[in-house]
mmCIF file of C-alpha atoms (C1' of nucleotides) in Angstrom:
data_model
loop_
_atom_site.group_PDB
_atom_site.id
_atom_site.type_symbol
_atom_site.label_atom_id
_atom_site.label_comp_id
_atom_site.label_asym_id
_atom_site.label_seq_id
_atom_site.Cartn_x
_atom_site.Cartn_y
_atom_site.Cartn_z
ATOM 1 C CA MET A 1 34.833 -25.075 -2.908
ATOM 2 C CA ALA A 2 34.236 -21.907 -0.957
ATOM 3 C CA SER A 3 32.577 -18.960 -2.625
ATOM 4 C CA GLY A 4 35.040 -16.572 -4.219
ATOM 5 C CA GLU A 5 37.861 -19.129 -4.266
ATOM 6 C CA ARG A 6 39.822 -19.262 -7.486
ATOM 7 C CA LEU A 7 41.394 -22.039 -9.450
ATOM 8 C CA PRO A 8 45.124 -21.765 -10.032
ATOM 9 C CA SER A 9 45.552 -19.354 -12.899
ATOM 10 C CA GLY A 10 45.908 -20.996 -16.281
ATOM 11 C CA VAL A 11 43.848 -24.013 -15.264
ATOM 12 C CA LEU A 12 40.417 -24.407 -16.816
ATOM 13 C CA ASP A 13 38.244 -26.782 -14.794
ATOM 14 C CA ILE A 14 36.116 -28.038 -17.644
ATOM 15 C CA HIS A 15 34.735 -30.916 -15.630
ATOM 16 C CA ALA A 16 34.019 -29.171 -12.346
ATOM 17 C CA GLU A 17 30.398 -28.629 -11.328
ATOM 18 C CA ALA A 18 29.152 -25.105 -11.644
ATOM 19 C CA GLU A 19 29.335 -23.131 -8.441
ATOM 20 C CA PRO A 20 25.894 -23.405 -6.786
ATOM 21 C CA LEU A 21 23.835 -20.255 -6.846
ATOM 22 C CA ARG A 22 23.372 -18.639 -3.467
ATOM 23 C CA LEU A 23 19.711 -17.649 -3.682
ATOM 24 C CA GLU A 24 19.894 -15.192 -0.785
ATOM 25 C CA GLY A 25 22.592 -13.221 -2.571
ATOM 26 C CA PHE A 26 20.900 -13.288 -5.975
ATOM 27 C CA LEU A 27 19.581 -9.854 -6.901
ATOM 28 C CA PRO A 28 16.347 -10.878 -8.678
ATOM 29 C CA TYR A 29 15.438 -13.062 -5.720
ATOM 30 C CA ARG A 30 16.340 -10.407 -3.166
ATOM 31 C CA LEU A 31 14.364 -7.764 -5.013
ATOM 32 C CA ASN A 32 11.340 -9.982 -5.231
ATOM 33 C CA MET A 33 11.402 -10.926 -1.534
ATOM 34 C CA LEU A 34 11.633 -7.290 -0.509
ATOM 35 C CA ALA A 35 8.957 -6.046 -2.876
ATOM 36 C CA THR A 36 6.536 -8.840 -1.966
ATOM 37 C CA GLU A 37 6.970 -8.193 1.726
ATOM 38 C CA VAL A 38 6.571 -4.427 1.325
ATOM 39 C CA SER A 39 3.558 -4.760 -0.948
ATOM 40 C CA GLN A 40 1.757 -7.265 1.232
ATOM 41 C CA THR A 41 2.429 -5.416 4.459
ATOM 42 C CA LEU A 42 0.922 -2.247 3.041
ATOM 43 C CA ALA A 43 -1.956 -4.136 1.418
ATOM 44 C CA ARG A 44 -2.800 -5.810 4.725
ATOM 45 C CA ALA A 45 -3.029 -2.379 6.324
ATOM 46 C CA TYR A 46 -5.549 -0.801 3.948
ATOM 47 C CA GLY A 47 -7.180 -4.148 3.187
ATOM 48 C CA ARG A 48 -8.132 -4.729 6.809
ATOM 49 C CA LYS A 49 -9.322 -1.187 7.239
ATOM 50 C CA PHE A 50 -11.252 -0.546 4.013
ATOM 51 C CA GLY A 51 -11.792 -3.906 2.353
ATOM 52 C CA ILE A 52 -9.812 -2.794 -0.686
ATOM 53 C CA SER A 53 -7.700 -5.130 -2.815
ATOM 54 C CA ILE A 54 -4.404 -4.166 -4.420
ATOM 55 C CA PRO A 55 -5.888 -3.653 -7.904
ATOM 56 C CA GLU A 56 -8.733 -1.629 -6.410
ATOM 57 C CA TRP A 57 -6.269 0.542 -4.512
ATOM 58 C CA ARG A 58 -4.310 1.125 -7.695
ATOM 59 C CA VAL A 59 -7.428 2.222 -9.538
ATOM 60 C CA LEU A 60 -8.339 4.579 -6.692
ATOM 61 C CA ALA A 61 -4.784 5.899 -6.548
ATOM 62 C CA THR A 62 -4.634 6.514 -10.281
ATOM 63 C CA LEU A 63 -8.004 8.276 -10.361
ATOM 64 C CA GLY A 64 -7.064 10.244 -7.252
ATOM 65 C CA GLN A 65 -3.945 11.423 -8.988
ATOM 66 C CA PHE A 66 -5.315 12.162 -12.451
ATOM 67 C CA GLY A 67 -8.993 12.872 -11.879
ATOM 68 C CA VAL A 68 -10.781 11.433 -14.910
ATOM 69 C CA MET A 69 -9.446 8.530 -16.919
ATOM 70 C CA THR A 70 -10.502 5.592 -19.063
ATOM 71 C CA ALA A 71 -9.902 2.006 -17.939
ATOM 72 C CA ARG A 72 -7.316 1.711 -20.656
ATOM 73 C CA ASP A 73 -5.280 4.637 -19.352
ATOM 74 C CA ILE A 74 -5.524 3.392 -15.782
ATOM 75 C CA GLY A 75 -4.105 0.082 -16.901
ATOM 76 C CA GLY A 76 -1.394 1.794 -18.887
ATOM 77 C CA HIS A 77 -0.280 3.987 -16.053
ATOM 78 C CA SER A 78 -0.430 1.444 -13.246
ATOM 79 C CA ARG A 79 0.730 -1.464 -15.428
ATOM 80 C CA MET A 80 -2.272 -3.620 -14.726
ATOM 81 C CA HIS A 81 -3.775 -6.164 -17.091
ATOM 82 C CA LYS A 82 -6.999 -4.917 -18.685
ATOM 83 C CA THR A 83 -9.014 -7.745 -17.140
ATOM 84 C CA THR A 84 -7.668 -6.846 -13.709
ATOM 85 C CA VAL A 85 -8.658 -3.243 -14.261
ATOM 86 C CA SER A 86 -12.065 -4.268 -15.569
ATOM 87 C CA ARG A 87 -12.836 -6.275 -12.448
ATOM 88 C CA ALA A 88 -11.463 -3.718 -10.028
ATOM 89 C CA VAL A 89 -13.515 -1.006 -11.741
ATOM 90 C CA ALA A 90 -16.651 -3.169 -11.598
ATOM 91 C CA ALA A 91 -16.155 -3.796 -7.874
ATOM 92 C CA LEU A 92 -15.488 -0.136 -7.092
ATOM 93 C CA GLU A 93 -18.484 0.944 -9.161
ATOM 94 C CA LYS A 94 -20.715 -1.496 -7.312
ATOM 95 C CA ARG A 95 -19.546 0.021 -4.006
ATOM 96 C CA ARG A 96 -20.191 3.489 -5.461
ATOM 97 C CA LEU A 97 -16.599 4.587 -4.959
ATOM 98 C CA ILE A 98 -16.216 5.473 -8.629
ATOM 99 C CA VAL A 99 -18.613 6.442 -11.414
ATOM 100 C CA ARG A 100 -18.589 5.590 -15.068
ATOM 101 C CA ARG A 101 -19.716 8.212 -17.558
ATOM 102 C CA ALA A 102 -20.092 7.649 -21.272
ATOM 103 C CA ASN A 103 -17.736 9.263 -23.737
ATOM 104 C CA ARG A 104 -20.095 10.368 -26.477
ATOM 105 C CA ALA A 105 -17.141 10.765 -28.823
ATOM 106 C CA ASP A 106 -16.163 7.097 -28.401
ATOM 107 C CA MET A 107 -18.730 4.733 -26.994
ATOM 108 C CA ARG A 108 -16.260 1.892 -26.529
ATOM 109 C CA GLU A 109 -14.616 3.547 -23.600
ATOM 110 C CA ALA A 110 -15.972 5.345 -20.564
ATOM 111 C CA PHE A 111 -14.690 8.095 -18.328
ATOM 112 C CA LEU A 112 -14.075 6.995 -14.770
ATOM 113 C CA ALA A 113 -13.819 9.230 -11.733
ATOM 114 C CA LEU A 114 -13.959 9.036 -7.953
ATOM 115 C CA THR A 115 -17.293 9.714 -6.278
ATOM 116 C CA ASP A 116 -17.370 11.745 -3.074
ATOM 117 C CA ALA A 117 -17.301 8.493 -1.121
ATOM 118 C CA GLY A 118 -14.369 7.321 -3.227
ATOM 119 C CA THR A 119 -12.519 10.572 -2.680
ATOM 120 C CA THR A 120 -13.080 10.243 1.053
ATOM 121 C CA ILE A 121 -11.605 6.748 1.162
ATOM 122 C CA TYR A 122 -8.777 7.822 -1.107
ATOM 123 C CA GLN A 123 -7.934 10.677 1.214
ATOM 124 C CA GLU A 124 -7.921 8.298 4.140
ATOM 125 C CA ILE A 125 -5.665 5.757 2.471
ATOM 126 C CA VAL A 126 -3.126 8.245 1.119
ATOM 127 C CA PRO A 127 -1.830 9.399 4.521
ATOM 128 C CA MET A 128 -1.708 5.780 5.643
ATOM 129 C CA ALA A 129 0.332 4.866 2.569
ATOM 130 C CA ARG A 130 2.599 7.861 3.050
ATOM 131 C CA ALA A 131 3.122 7.033 6.709
ATOM 132 C CA PHE A 132 3.992 3.483 5.779
ATOM 133 C CA SER A 133 6.465 4.588 3.133
ATOM 134 C CA ASP A 134 7.999 7.163 5.470
ATOM 135 C CA SER A 135 8.334 4.618 8.208
ATOM 136 C CA LEU A 136 9.888 2.210 5.757
ATOM 137 C CA CYS A 137 12.440 4.785 4.683
ATOM 138 C CA GLU A 138 13.268 5.774 8.228
ATOM 139 C CA GLY A 139 16.880 4.848 8.752
ATOM 140 C CA LEU A 140 17.732 5.711 5.162
ATOM 141 C CA SER A 141 19.495 9.025 4.724
ATOM 142 C CA GLU A 142 18.319 11.557 2.169
ATOM 143 C CA THR A 143 21.258 10.513 -0.010
ATOM 144 C CA GLU A 144 20.465 6.829 0.272
ATOM 145 C CA LEU A 145 16.859 7.447 -0.675
ATOM 146 C CA ARG A 146 17.908 9.364 -3.779
ATOM 147 C CA GLN A 147 20.372 6.619 -4.604
ATOM 148 C CA MET A 148 17.681 3.962 -4.211
ATOM 149 C CA ASN A 149 15.480 5.757 -6.703
ATOM 150 C CA VAL A 150 18.331 6.176 -9.155
ATOM 151 C CA LEU A 151 19.138 2.476 -8.893
ATOM 152 C CA ILE A 152 15.529 1.429 -9.353
ATOM 153 C CA ASP A 153 15.333 3.591 -12.478
ATOM 154 C CA LYS A 154 18.517 2.137 -13.898
ATOM 155 C CA LEU A 155 17.452 -1.439 -13.241
ATOM 156 C CA ALA A 156 13.954 -0.848 -14.583
ATOM 157 C CA GLU A 157 15.362 0.595 -17.791
ATOM 158 C CA ARG A 158 17.755 -2.314 -18.098
ATOM 159 C CA VAL A 159 15.172 -5.047 -17.533
ATOM 160 C CA ALA A 160 12.829 -3.424 -20.028
ATOM 161 C CA SER A 161 15.503 -3.608 -22.714
ATOM 162 C CA LEU A 162 16.286 -7.230 -21.761
ATOM 163 C CA GLY A 163 12.627 -8.187 -22.043
ATOM 164 C CA ASN A 164 12.060 -6.611 -25.427
ATOM 165 C CA GLY A 165 15.412 -6.614 -27.185
ATOM 166 C CA MET B 1 -0.059 22.751 -5.592
ATOM 167 C CA ALA B 2 3.288 21.544 -6.835
ATOM 168 C CA SER B 3 5.053 18.777 -4.977
ATOM 169 C CA GLY B 4 7.463 20.022 -2.362
ATOM 170 C CA GLU B 5 5.785 23.446 -2.106
ATOM 171 C CA ARG B 6 5.112 24.621 1.418
ATOM 172 C CA LEU B 7 2.368 26.600 3.041
ATOM 173 C CA PRO B 8 3.424 29.840 4.708
ATOM 174 C CA SER B 9 4.871 28.827 8.040
ATOM 175 C CA GLY B 10 2.421 29.044 10.917
ATOM 176 C CA VAL B 11 -0.594 28.386 8.728
ATOM 177 C CA LEU B 12 -2.372 25.051 9.144
ATOM 178 C CA ASP B 13 -4.532 24.234 6.123
ATOM 179 C CA ILE B 14 -7.098 22.130 7.956
ATOM 180 C CA HIS B 15 -9.563 22.236 5.091
ATOM 181 C CA ALA B 16 -7.231 21.646 2.160
ATOM 182 C CA GLU B 17 -7.430 18.314 0.344
ATOM 183 C CA ALA B 18 -4.539 15.997 0.942
ATOM 184 C CA GLU B 19 -1.864 16.233 -1.710
ATOM 185 C CA PRO B 20 -2.581 13.432 -4.206
ATOM 186 C CA LEU B 21 -0.135 10.559 -4.116
ATOM 187 C CA ARG B 22 2.081 10.269 -7.177
ATOM 188 C CA LEU B 23 2.057 6.522 -7.679
ATOM 189 C CA GLU B 24 5.082 6.512 -9.963
ATOM 190 C CA GLY B 25 7.191 8.146 -7.270
ATOM 191 C CA PHE B 26 5.923 5.966 -4.435
ATOM 192 C CA LEU B 27 8.629 3.581 -3.264
ATOM 193 C CA PRO B 28 6.472 0.507 -2.505
ATOM 194 C CA TYR B 29 4.890 0.808 -5.935
ATOM 195 C CA ARG B 30 8.219 1.366 -7.680
ATOM 196 C CA LEU B 31 9.811 -1.571 -5.920
ATOM 197 C CA ASN B 32 6.937 -3.829 -6.841
ATOM 198 C CA MET B 33 6.956 -2.822 -10.511
ATOM 199 C CA LEU B 34 10.681 -3.452 -10.787
ATOM 200 C CA ALA B 35 10.652 -6.762 -8.926
ATOM 201 C CA THR B 36 7.669 -8.077 -10.886
ATOM 202 C CA GLU B 37 9.270 -7.185 -14.195
ATOM 203 C CA VAL B 38 12.628 -8.705 -13.213
ATOM 204 C CA SER B 39 11.070 -11.858 -11.831
ATOM 205 C CA GLN B 40 8.796 -12.445 -14.799
ATOM 206 C CA THR B 41 11.470 -11.742 -17.376
ATOM 207 C CA LEU B 42 13.768 -14.319 -15.812
ATOM 208 C CA ALA B 43 10.907 -16.790 -15.302
ATOM 209 C CA ARG B 44 9.941 -16.494 -18.967
ATOM 210 C CA ALA B 45 13.497 -17.418 -19.904
ATOM 211 C CA TYR B 46 13.796 -20.663 -17.939
ATOM 212 C CA GLY B 47 10.061 -21.369 -18.232
ATOM 213 C CA ARG B 48 10.188 -21.450 -22.023
ATOM 214 C CA LYS B 49 13.338 -23.527 -22.042
ATOM 215 C CA PHE B 50 12.675 -26.089 -19.301
ATOM 216 C CA GLY B 51 8.971 -25.936 -18.476
ATOM 217 C CA ILE B 52 9.769 -24.933 -14.889
ATOM 218 C CA SER B 53 7.545 -22.657 -12.810
ATOM 219 C CA ILE B 54 8.833 -20.104 -10.316
ATOM 220 C CA PRO B 55 8.105 -22.249 -7.243
ATOM 221 C CA GLU B 56 9.697 -25.244 -8.962
ATOM 222 C CA TRP B 57 12.791 -23.237 -9.785
ATOM 223 C CA ARG B 58 13.032 -22.102 -6.176
ATOM 224 C CA VAL B 59 12.867 -25.674 -4.935
ATOM 225 C CA LEU B 60 15.546 -26.711 -7.422
ATOM 226 C CA ALA B 61 17.692 -23.723 -6.482
ATOM 227 C CA THR B 62 17.394 -24.402 -2.766
ATOM 228 C CA LEU B 63 18.211 -28.085 -3.143
ATOM 229 C CA GLY B 64 21.040 -27.236 -5.529
ATOM 230 C CA GLN B 65 22.486 -24.922 -2.915
ATOM 231 C CA PHE B 66 21.991 -27.030 0.208
ATOM 232 C CA GLY B 67 21.894 -30.603 -1.060
ATOM 233 C CA VAL B 68 19.375 -32.403 1.150
ATOM 234 C CA MET B 69 16.477 -30.652 2.837
ATOM 235 C CA THR B 70 12.940 -31.171 4.073
ATOM 236 C CA ALA B 71 10.001 -29.384 2.459
ATOM 237 C CA ARG B 72 9.667 -27.313 5.602
ATOM 238 C CA ASP B 73 13.240 -26.034 5.395
ATOM 239 C CA ILE B 74 12.890 -25.285 1.690
ATOM 240 C CA GLY B 75 9.845 -23.181 2.452
ATOM 241 C CA GLY B 76 11.610 -21.464 5.326
ATOM 242 C CA HIS B 77 14.645 -20.564 3.285
ATOM 243 C CA SER B 78 12.904 -19.497 0.098
ATOM 244 C CA ARG B 79 9.917 -17.961 1.910
ATOM 245 C CA MET B 80 7.329 -20.033 0.123
ATOM 246 C CA HIS B 81 4.013 -21.152 1.544
ATOM 247 C CA LYS B 82 4.016 -24.817 2.540
ATOM 248 C CA THR B 83 1.251 -25.644 0.056
ATOM 249 C CA THR B 84 3.259 -24.031 -2.727
ATOM 250 C CA VAL B 85 6.281 -26.090 -1.750
ATOM 251 C CA SER B 86 4.165 -29.241 -1.496
ATOM 252 C CA ARG B 87 2.860 -28.854 -5.029
ATOM 253 C CA ALA B 88 6.202 -27.862 -6.541
ATOM 254 C CA VAL B 89 7.826 -30.871 -4.870
ATOM 255 C CA ALA B 90 5.087 -33.189 -6.143
ATOM 256 C CA ALA B 91 5.525 -31.892 -9.706
ATOM 257 C CA LEU B 92 9.312 -32.176 -9.609
ATOM 258 C CA GLU B 93 9.115 -35.659 -8.128
ATOM 259 C CA LYS B 94 6.740 -36.743 -10.872
ATOM 260 C CA ARG B 95 9.256 -35.503 -13.440
ATOM 261 C CA ARG B 96 12.001 -37.351 -11.564
ATOM 262 C CA LEU B 97 14.021 -34.200 -11.007
ATOM 263 C CA ILE B 98 14.036 -34.720 -7.241
ATOM 264 C CA VAL B 99 13.680 -37.748 -4.968
ATOM 265 C CA ARG B 100 11.978 -38.103 -1.625
ATOM 266 C CA ARG B 101 13.542 -40.348 1.011
ATOM 267 C CA ALA B 102 12.002 -41.166 4.361
ATOM 268 C CA ASN B 103 13.492 -39.850 7.571
ATOM 269 C CA ARG B 104 13.268 -42.865 9.876
ATOM 270 C CA ALA B 105 13.791 -40.606 12.858
ATOM 271 C CA ASP B 106 10.683 -38.542 11.999
ATOM 272 C CA MET B 107 8.177 -40.009 9.614
ATOM 273 C CA ARG B 108 6.250 -36.769 9.246
ATOM 274 C CA GLU B 109 8.896 -35.209 7.095
ATOM 275 C CA ALA B 110 11.003 -36.502 4.209
ATOM 276 C CA PHE B 111 14.443 -35.703 2.881
ATOM 277 C CA LEU B 112 14.453 -34.212 -0.585
ATOM 278 C CA ALA B 113 17.371 -34.089 -2.997
ATOM 279 C CA LEU B 114 18.079 -33.503 -6.676
ATOM 280 C CA THR B 115 18.346 -36.541 -8.935
ATOM 281 C CA ASP B 116 21.016 -36.631 -11.626
ATOM 282 C CA ALA B 117 18.462 -35.284 -14.088
ATOM 283 C CA GLY B 118 17.536 -32.551 -11.610
ATOM 284 C CA THR B 119 21.180 -31.650 -11.089
ATOM 285 C CA THR B 120 21.650 -31.440 -14.847
ATOM 286 C CA ILE B 121 18.749 -29.026 -15.268
ATOM 287 C CA TYR B 122 19.873 -27.052 -12.236
ATOM 288 C CA GLN B 123 23.334 -26.692 -13.722
ATOM 289 C CA GLU B 124 21.823 -25.482 -16.959
ATOM 290 C CA ILE B 125 19.572 -22.912 -15.321
ATOM 291 C CA VAL B 126 22.190 -21.463 -12.973
ATOM 292 C CA PRO B 127 24.415 -19.979 -15.703
ATOM 293 C CA MET B 128 21.320 -18.626 -17.415
ATOM 294 C CA ALA B 129 20.193 -16.988 -14.181
ATOM 295 C CA ARG B 130 23.674 -15.621 -13.533
ATOM 296 C CA ALA B 131 23.916 -14.243 -17.050
ATOM 297 C CA PHE B 132 20.544 -12.576 -16.627
ATOM 298 C CA SER B 133 21.532 -11.032 -13.317
ATOM 299 C CA ASP B 134 24.894 -9.906 -14.696
ATOM 300 C CA SER B 135 23.229 -8.373 -17.716
ATOM 301 C CA LEU B 136 20.731 -6.671 -15.425
ATOM 302 C CA CYS B 137 23.521 -5.182 -13.333
ATOM 303 C CA GLU B 138 25.488 -4.047 -16.349
ATOM 304 C CA GLY B 139 25.590 -0.279 -16.169
ATOM 305 C CA LEU B 140 25.746 -0.370 -12.382
ATOM 306 C CA SER B 141 29.171 0.284 -10.939
ATOM 307 C CA GLU B 142 30.665 -1.991 -8.313
ATOM 308 C CA THR B 143 29.868 0.678 -5.733
ATOM 309 C CA GLU B 144 26.273 1.022 -6.857
ATOM 310 C CA LEU B 145 25.785 -2.731 -6.694
ATOM 311 C CA ARG B 146 27.104 -2.847 -3.133
ATOM 312 C CA GLN B 147 24.890 0.105 -2.265
ATOM 313 C CA MET B 148 21.853 -1.619 -3.757
ATOM 314 C CA ASN B 149 22.427 -4.651 -1.576
ATOM 315 C CA VAL B 150 22.921 -2.529 1.507
ATOM 316 C CA LEU B 151 19.681 -0.669 0.788
ATOM 317 C CA ILE B 152 17.734 -3.867 0.185
ATOM 318 C CA ASP B 153 18.976 -5.224 3.499
ATOM 319 C CA LYS B 154 18.024 -2.075 5.344
ATOM 320 C CA LEU B 155 14.548 -1.947 3.825
ATOM 321 C CA ALA B 156 13.959 -5.657 4.380
ATOM 322 C CA GLU B 157 14.885 -5.330 8.019
ATOM 323 C CA ARG B 158 12.647 -2.322 8.352
ATOM 324 C CA VAL B 159 9.590 -3.862 6.713
ATOM 325 C CA ALA B 160 9.972 -6.984 8.834
ATOM 326 C CA SER B 161 9.776 -4.905 11.987
ATOM 327 C CA LEU B 162 6.788 -2.969 10.608
ATOM 328 C CA GLY B 163 4.926 -6.178 9.810
ATOM 329 C CA ASN B 164 5.476 -7.811 13.182
ATOM 330 C CA GLY B 165 5.830 -4.952 15.649
ATOM 331 C "C1'" DG C 1 -21.985 3.014 -47.163
ATOM 332 C "C1'" DT C 2 -19.649 -1.212 -46.847
ATOM 333 C "C1'" DG C 3 -16.058 -4.459 -45.566
ATOM 334 C "C1'" DG C 4 -11.787 -5.323 -43.166
ATOM 335 C "C1'" DG C 5 -8.945 -4.480 -39.563
ATOM 336 C "C1'" DT C 6 -8.281 -2.257 -34.991
ATOM 337 C "C1'" DT C 7 -9.404 -0.883 -30.302
ATOM 338 C "C1'" DT C 8 -12.001 -0.940 -25.762
ATOM 339 C "C1'" DG C 9 -13.766 -3.556 -22.406
ATOM 340 C "C1'" DT C 10 -16.109 -7.934 -20.649
ATOM 341 C "C1'" DT C 11 -16.511 -12.801 -20.072
ATOM 342 C "C1'" DT C 12 -14.917 -17.462 -20.082
ATOM 343 C "C1'" DC C 13 -11.794 -20.764 -18.754
ATOM 344 C "C1'" DA C 14 -7.792 -22.964 -16.975
ATOM 345 C "C1'" DG C 15 -4.146 -22.510 -13.756
ATOM 346 C "C1'" DC C 16 -2.168 -20.678 -9.529
ATOM 347 C "C1'" DT C 17 -2.465 -19.195 -4.540
ATOM 348 C "C1'" DG C 18 -3.130 -19.428 0.288
ATOM 349 C "C1'" DA C 19 -6.403 -20.159 4.366
ATOM 350 C "C1'" DA C 20 -8.483 -23.849 6.608
ATOM 351 C "C1'" DA C 21 -9.333 -28.525 7.542
ATOM 352 C "C1'" DC C 22 -7.304 -32.754 7.640
ATOM 353 C "C1'" DG C 23 -4.400 -37.223 8.577
ATOM 354 C "C1'" DA C 24 -0.291 -38.789 10.250
ATOM 355 C "C1'" DT C 25 3.365 -38.471 13.354
ATOM 356 C "C1'" DC C 26 5.868 -36.876 17.212
ATOM 357 C "C1'" DA C 27 6.831 -35.190 22.106
ATOM 358 C "C1'" DA C 28 5.605 -34.368 26.789
ATOM 359 C "C1'" DG C 29 3.064 -35.096 30.845
ATOM 360 C "C1'" DT C 30 0.474 -38.137 33.720
ATOM 361 C "C1'" DA D 1 -0.057 -46.839 27.805
ATOM 362 C "C1'" DC D 2 -3.022 -42.797 27.128
ATOM 363 C "C1'" DT D 3 -4.108 -38.125 26.434
ATOM 364 C "C1'" DT D 4 -3.021 -33.597 24.878
ATOM 365 C "C1'" DG D 5 -0.987 -30.464 21.995
ATOM 366 C "C1'" DA D 6 2.267 -29.360 18.460
ATOM 367 C "C1'" DT D 7 4.335 -30.146 13.825
ATOM 368 C "C1'" DC D 8 4.871 -31.833 8.839
ATOM 369 C "C1'" DG D 9 2.771 -32.268 4.798
ATOM 370 C "C1'" DT D 10 -1.440 -32.882 1.709
ATOM 371 C "C1'" DT D 11 -5.951 -31.806 0.110
ATOM 372 C "C1'" DT D 12 -9.981 -28.989 -0.336
ATOM 373 C "C1'" DC D 13 -12.029 -24.877 -1.452
ATOM 374 C "C1'" DA D 14 -12.730 -20.174 -2.578
ATOM 375 C "C1'" DG D 15 -10.677 -16.285 -4.708
ATOM 376 C "C1'" DC D 16 -7.454 -14.142 -7.914
ATOM 377 C "C1'" DT D 17 -4.931 -13.935 -12.476
ATOM 378 C "C1'" DG D 18 -4.182 -13.579 -17.280
ATOM 379 C "C1'" DA D 19 -4.678 -15.707 -22.095
ATOM 380 C "C1'" DA D 20 -8.106 -16.216 -25.366
ATOM 381 C "C1'" DA D 21 -12.504 -15.538 -27.199
ATOM 382 C "C1'" DC D 22 -15.879 -12.335 -27.601
ATOM 383 C "C1'" DA D 23 -19.147 -8.129 -28.459
ATOM 384 C "C1'" DA D 24 -19.433 -3.503 -29.411
ATOM 385 C "C1'" DA D 25 -17.690 0.524 -31.370
ATOM 386 C "C1'" DC D 26 -14.375 2.824 -34.145
ATOM 387 C "C1'" DC D 27 -11.508 4.030 -38.373
ATOM 388 C "C1'" DC D 28 -10.420 4.071 -43.050
ATOM 389 C "C1'" DA D 29 -9.793 2.835 -47.755
ATOM 390 C "C1'" DC D 30 -12.474 1.892 -51.484
#
DNA sequence: GTGGGTTTGTTTCAGCTGAAACGATCAAGT
DNA sequence: ACTTGATCGTTTCAGCTGAAACAAACCCAC
């Protein structure tokens, strides 16, 4: 049976097989393909150039944006698992791209911040990331871009409520 | 400096720091967050119920859609790495959800197809996946949904050309 | 202050992933 | 037929991921 075809009205086809799912038209699948491709293409770019993994880039990006943060807050903002953050932070600290300073008011956590070297790399990656994003959005009108962001927000809100509720 | 603010025209601020990147407004990041959340929420649903991983579900879905295929074609259509396909196929075959039949015309490859048990599970997952997708798209108008698909296509095409060219 | 429960961050461990090497098969040229 | 090179699929191996266990520090009621 062709997609979109209908049974004669009033007839319930209890015994018919379910219509097969066309994967390439299935929104969750389409979203995931696109996002994976986008993410990996960008990651290849800065990975080749700076030897930075995705979690490491996210830590750099978060610290570049907010200045000083704890590992917990970095994870919260960039939605990374605390173990992922812990390892990315350890790697970046070893390469002296970030520093860890004690919080005397709470010795469990530590304040993290970019070093000068870290800031330098950050400021090299940011234009690369922006150029990539701009190039990606080339061909989308201003209206389409706004629409895309609205749609992402709506879907994100929806999936969050599906996951929890 | 606030986002969107401009320097006085004619002035190049050679020495100014680059504007920090707002991660939560950065399209590649936003896309990835959304897709990951959508994918994992759906995977949790059929994972809990049927003990099926994402690669396994993709193999089932591809075979459910196309009937008989080789591992190579499954990977090509669902964009999975050949080792991922190989392992998903082995697991599904062990559970007798798919069968492998030799291609006498080319003994390197094998024809794969759903068994009755595999078809049964497939036909149970499909409505669940459809319901999830429908529920996700609730709140999006027909127009917005069309627009979303147009935008995904445009971005996918664009990122493909960025990756290769 | 002490004990019980919580929070921050690290480590351990088991599972997943993909690059690379591999065996088997095929196709084409000689 | 034999060699060469490509293709299909599996296995190996090294790296990444997150759940769970853990240590250290915190908070608070008693």
